[in-house]
Short mmCIF file of C-alpha atoms in Angstrom, two decimals:
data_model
loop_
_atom_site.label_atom_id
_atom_site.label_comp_id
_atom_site.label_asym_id
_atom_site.label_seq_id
_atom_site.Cartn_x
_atom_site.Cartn_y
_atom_site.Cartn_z
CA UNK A 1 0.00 0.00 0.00
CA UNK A 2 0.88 3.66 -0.51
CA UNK A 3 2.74 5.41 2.13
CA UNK A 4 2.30 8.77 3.39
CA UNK A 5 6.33 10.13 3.54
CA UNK A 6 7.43 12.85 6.34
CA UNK A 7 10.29 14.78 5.22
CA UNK A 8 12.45 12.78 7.58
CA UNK A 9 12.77 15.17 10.42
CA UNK A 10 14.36 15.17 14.35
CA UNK A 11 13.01 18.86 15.75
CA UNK A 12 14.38 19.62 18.75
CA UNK A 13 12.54 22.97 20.39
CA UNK A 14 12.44 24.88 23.59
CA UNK A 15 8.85 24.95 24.88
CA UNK A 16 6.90 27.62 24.12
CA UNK A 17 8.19 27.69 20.59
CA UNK A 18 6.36 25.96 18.15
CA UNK A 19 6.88 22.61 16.18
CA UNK A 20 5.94 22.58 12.43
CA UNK A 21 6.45 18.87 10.63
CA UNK A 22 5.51 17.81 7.02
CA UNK A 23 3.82 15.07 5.45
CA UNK A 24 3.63 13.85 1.32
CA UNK A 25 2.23 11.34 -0.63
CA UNK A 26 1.73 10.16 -4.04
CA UNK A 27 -2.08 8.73 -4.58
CA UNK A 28 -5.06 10.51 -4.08
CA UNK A 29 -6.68 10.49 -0.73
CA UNK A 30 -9.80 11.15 0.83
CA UNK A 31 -8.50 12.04 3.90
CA UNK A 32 -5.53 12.55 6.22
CA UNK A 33 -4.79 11.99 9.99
CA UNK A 34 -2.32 13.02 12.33
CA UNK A 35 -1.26 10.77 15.23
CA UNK A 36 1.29 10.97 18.24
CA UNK A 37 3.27 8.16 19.57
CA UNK A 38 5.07 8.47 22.99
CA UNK A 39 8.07 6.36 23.52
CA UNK A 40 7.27 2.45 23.23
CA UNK A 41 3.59 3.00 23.43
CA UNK A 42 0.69 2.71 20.61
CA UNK A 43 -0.81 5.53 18.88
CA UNK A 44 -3.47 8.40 20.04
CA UNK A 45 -5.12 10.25 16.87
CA UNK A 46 -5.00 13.55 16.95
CA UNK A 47 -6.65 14.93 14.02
CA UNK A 48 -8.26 14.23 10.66
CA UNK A 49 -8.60 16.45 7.88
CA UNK A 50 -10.73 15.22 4.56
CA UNK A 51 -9.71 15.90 0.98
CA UNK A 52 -12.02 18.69 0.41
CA UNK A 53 -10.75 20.84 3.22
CA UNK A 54 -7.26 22.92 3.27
CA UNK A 55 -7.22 23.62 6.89
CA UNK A 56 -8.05 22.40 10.69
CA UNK A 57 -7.85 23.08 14.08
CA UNK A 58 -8.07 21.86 17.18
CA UNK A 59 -6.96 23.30 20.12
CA UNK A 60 -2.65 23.98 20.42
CA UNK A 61 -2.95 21.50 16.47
CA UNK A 62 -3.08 23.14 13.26
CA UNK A 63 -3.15 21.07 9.94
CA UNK A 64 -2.94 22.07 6.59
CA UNK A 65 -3.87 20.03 3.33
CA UNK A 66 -2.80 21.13 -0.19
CA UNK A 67 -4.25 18.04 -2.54
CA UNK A 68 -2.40 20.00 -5.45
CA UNK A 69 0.81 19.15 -3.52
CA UNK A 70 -0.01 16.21 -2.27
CA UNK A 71 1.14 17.06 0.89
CA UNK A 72 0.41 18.05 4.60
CA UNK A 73 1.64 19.81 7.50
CA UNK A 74 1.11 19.95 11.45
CA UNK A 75 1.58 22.82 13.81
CA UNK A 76 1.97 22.33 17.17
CA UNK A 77 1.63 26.04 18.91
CA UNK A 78 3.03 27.01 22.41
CA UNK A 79 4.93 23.53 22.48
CA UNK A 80 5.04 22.14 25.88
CA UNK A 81 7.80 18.97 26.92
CA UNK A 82 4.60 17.18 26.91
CA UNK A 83 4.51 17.26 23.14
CA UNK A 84 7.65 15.12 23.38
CA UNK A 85 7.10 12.27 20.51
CA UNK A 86 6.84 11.02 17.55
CA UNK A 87 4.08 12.32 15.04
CA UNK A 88 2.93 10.25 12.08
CA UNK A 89 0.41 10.97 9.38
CA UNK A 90 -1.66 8.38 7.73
CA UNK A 91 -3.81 8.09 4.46
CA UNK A 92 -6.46 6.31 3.27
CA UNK A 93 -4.71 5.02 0.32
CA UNK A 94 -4.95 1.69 1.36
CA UNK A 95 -8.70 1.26 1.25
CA UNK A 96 -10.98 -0.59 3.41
CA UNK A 97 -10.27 1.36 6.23
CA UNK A 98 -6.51 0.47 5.60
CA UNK A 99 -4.67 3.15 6.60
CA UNK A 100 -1.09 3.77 5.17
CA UNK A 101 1.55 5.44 7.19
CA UNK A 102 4.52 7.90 6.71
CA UNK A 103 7.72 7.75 8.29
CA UNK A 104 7.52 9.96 11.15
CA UNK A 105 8.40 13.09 12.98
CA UNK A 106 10.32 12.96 16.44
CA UNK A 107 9.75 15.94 18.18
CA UNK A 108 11.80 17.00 21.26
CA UNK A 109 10.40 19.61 23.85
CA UNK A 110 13.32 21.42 25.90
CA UNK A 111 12.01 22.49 28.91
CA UNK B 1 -13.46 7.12 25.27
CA UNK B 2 -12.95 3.90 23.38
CA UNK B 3 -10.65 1.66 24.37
CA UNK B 4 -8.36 -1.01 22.80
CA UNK B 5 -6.03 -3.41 25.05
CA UNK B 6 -3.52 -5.31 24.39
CA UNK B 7 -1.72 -8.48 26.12
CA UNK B 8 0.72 -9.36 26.87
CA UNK B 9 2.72 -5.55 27.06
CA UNK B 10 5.77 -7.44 25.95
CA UNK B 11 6.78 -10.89 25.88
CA UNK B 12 10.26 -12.79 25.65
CA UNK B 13 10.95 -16.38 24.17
CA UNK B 14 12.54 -18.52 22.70
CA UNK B 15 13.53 -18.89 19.20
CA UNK B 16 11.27 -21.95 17.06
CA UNK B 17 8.35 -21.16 19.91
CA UNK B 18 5.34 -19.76 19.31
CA UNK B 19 3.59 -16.33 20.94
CA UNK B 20 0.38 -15.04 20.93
CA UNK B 21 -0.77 -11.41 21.30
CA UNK B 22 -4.39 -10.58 21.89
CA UNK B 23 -6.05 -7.73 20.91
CA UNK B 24 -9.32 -6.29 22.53
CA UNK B 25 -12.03 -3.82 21.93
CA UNK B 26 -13.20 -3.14 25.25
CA UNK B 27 -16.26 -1.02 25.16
CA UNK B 28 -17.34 -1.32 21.65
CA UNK B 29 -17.54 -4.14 18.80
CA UNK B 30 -14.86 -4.40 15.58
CA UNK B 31 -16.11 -6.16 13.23
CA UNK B 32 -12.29 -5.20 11.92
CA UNK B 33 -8.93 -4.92 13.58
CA UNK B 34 -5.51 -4.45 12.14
CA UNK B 35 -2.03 -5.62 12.83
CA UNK B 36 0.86 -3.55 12.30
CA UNK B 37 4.63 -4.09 13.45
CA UNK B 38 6.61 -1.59 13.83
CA UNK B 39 10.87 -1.73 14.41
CA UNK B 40 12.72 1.00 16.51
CA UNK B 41 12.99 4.47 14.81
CA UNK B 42 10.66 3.13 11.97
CA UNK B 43 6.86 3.50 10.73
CA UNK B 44 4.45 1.15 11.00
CA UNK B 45 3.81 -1.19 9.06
CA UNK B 46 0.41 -2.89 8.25
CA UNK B 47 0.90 -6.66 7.92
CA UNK B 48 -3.03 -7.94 7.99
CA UNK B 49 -6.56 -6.87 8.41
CA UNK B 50 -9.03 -9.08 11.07
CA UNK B 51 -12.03 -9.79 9.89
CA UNK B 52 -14.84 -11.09 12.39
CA UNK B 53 -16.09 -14.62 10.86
CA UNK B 54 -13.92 -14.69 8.18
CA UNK B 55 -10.31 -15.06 6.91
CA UNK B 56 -7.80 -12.50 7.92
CA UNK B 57 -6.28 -10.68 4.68
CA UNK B 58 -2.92 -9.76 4.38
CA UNK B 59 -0.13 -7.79 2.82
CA UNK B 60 1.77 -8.30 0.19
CA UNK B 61 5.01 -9.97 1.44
CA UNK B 62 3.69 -11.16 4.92
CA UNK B 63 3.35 -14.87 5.30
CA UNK B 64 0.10 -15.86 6.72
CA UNK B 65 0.95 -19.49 8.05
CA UNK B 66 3.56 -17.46 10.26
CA UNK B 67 1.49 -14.75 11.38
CA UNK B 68 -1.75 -16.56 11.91
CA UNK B 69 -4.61 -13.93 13.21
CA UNK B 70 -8.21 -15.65 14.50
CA UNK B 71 -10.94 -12.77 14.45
CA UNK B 72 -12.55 -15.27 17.45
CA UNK B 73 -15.34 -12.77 18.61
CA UNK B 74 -16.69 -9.10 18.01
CA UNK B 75 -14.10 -7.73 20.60
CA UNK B 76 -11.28 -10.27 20.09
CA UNK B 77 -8.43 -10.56 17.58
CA UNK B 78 -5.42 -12.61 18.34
CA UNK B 79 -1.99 -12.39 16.40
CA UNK B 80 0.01 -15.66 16.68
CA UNK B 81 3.52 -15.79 15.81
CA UNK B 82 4.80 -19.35 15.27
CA UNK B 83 8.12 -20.79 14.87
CA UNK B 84 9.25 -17.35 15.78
CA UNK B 85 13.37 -16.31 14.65
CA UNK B 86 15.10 -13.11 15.92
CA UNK B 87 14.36 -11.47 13.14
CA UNK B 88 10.56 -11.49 14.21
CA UNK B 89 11.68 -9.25 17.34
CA UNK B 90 9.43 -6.02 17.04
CA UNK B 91 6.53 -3.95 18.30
CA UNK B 92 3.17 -5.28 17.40
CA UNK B 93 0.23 -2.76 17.66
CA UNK B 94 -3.44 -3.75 16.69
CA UNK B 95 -5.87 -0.97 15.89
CA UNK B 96 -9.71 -1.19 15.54
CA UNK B 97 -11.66 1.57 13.36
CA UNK B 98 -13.50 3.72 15.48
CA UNK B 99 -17.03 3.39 13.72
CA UNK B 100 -17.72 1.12 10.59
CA UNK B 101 -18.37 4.63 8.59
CA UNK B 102 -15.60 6.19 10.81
CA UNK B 103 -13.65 7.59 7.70
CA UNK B 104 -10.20 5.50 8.83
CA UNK B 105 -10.04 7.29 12.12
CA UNK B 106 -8.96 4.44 14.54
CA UNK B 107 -7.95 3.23 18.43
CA UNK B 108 -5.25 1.52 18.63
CA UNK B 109 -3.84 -0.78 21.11
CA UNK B 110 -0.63 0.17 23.32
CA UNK B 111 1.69 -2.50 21.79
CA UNK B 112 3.02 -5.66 22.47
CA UNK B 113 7.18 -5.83 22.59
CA UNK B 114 7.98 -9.58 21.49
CA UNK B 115 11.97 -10.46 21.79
CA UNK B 116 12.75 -13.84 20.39
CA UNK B 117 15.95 -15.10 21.59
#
């Protein structure tokens, strides 16, 4: 199946500053999701934006979509060492609720 | 919210033994579950979707009569490993969608660590 691809990224930030991390892929999609991962632990979904919409929010989180581009992006305002982890987007290339997963974002938070 | 388990949280054995990782719903049914491994620093990886009452399907390049899944109930998906090698040493995370029509948002389990020695 199709894989979402991160530009392959390590961001280390001081909190308070904010994390920005990018996403690609090659098919089209009908949606896109964000998910953490802490450290040896499984995944918590943090938000989904559809095809048909270019931008989301939800609460510190800030996604973009660009279809044109094939690509995505995540904001992470006000970062707090909380944040710590890695970040993963996902499509829907797979089908059947497959979902198909990019390489990932680790994202440090300084204290 | 729901919840998916998983057990055990990590296991060790023996190489040429057998493991098996269960994966539950815990307050809602999944008619589907997926299996993913995933090795340090890396993505996941989806090796096979659980389907309730019927055969599992898998991924290109992952051999089913090694990674044999059972769908055995609407809240119960178990991912055996037999014969397992060192090579099959990973994190295995199961994921149920969160609504049939739930547009590929999912729960997914905390992991299972196997280390085959």
């Amino acid at each position: 199946s199709q894989q979402g691809e991160e530009d392959p990224q390590a961001l280390s930030i001081q909190e308070g500053e904010n994390a920005t991390m990018n996403c690609s892929y090659k098919t089209s999609i009908n949606n896109l999701q964000w998910y953490r991962q802490n450290s040896g632990r499984g995944l918590v979904h943090l938000i989904l934006i559809r095809s048909n919409e270019r931008e989301k929010h939800s609460g510190r989180l800030r996604v973009t979509l660009d279809t044109s581009k094939k690509s995505s992006s995540l904001l992470i305002t006000a970062s707090r060492a909380a944040d710590t982890a890695s970040y993963f987007c996902a499509t829907d290339a797979g089908g059947n609720n497959r979902l198909a997963f990019g390489k990932g974002n680790q994202v440090v938070v300084i204290p | 919210g729901a919840v998916v388990s998983q057990h055990p949280s990590w296991v060790i054995c023996k190489s040429g033994t057998s493991v098996k990782i269960e994966c539950r719903s815990l307050d809602f049914q999944a008619t589907t579950m997926f299996w993913y491994r995933q090795f340090p620093k890396q993505s996941l990886m989806l090796m096979a979707t659980s389907n309730e009452g019927s055969k599992a399907t898998y991924e290109q390049g992952v051999e089913k009569d090694k990674f044999l899944i059972n769908h055995a109930s609407l809240t119960l998906s178990t991912l055996t490993v037999t014969s397992a090698h060192p090579e099959d040493s990973s994190f295995y995370i199961c994921s149920a969608p969160k609504s049939p029509d739930s547009s590929y948002e999912q729960y997914f389990g905390p992991g299972t660590r196997l280390t085959v020695t």
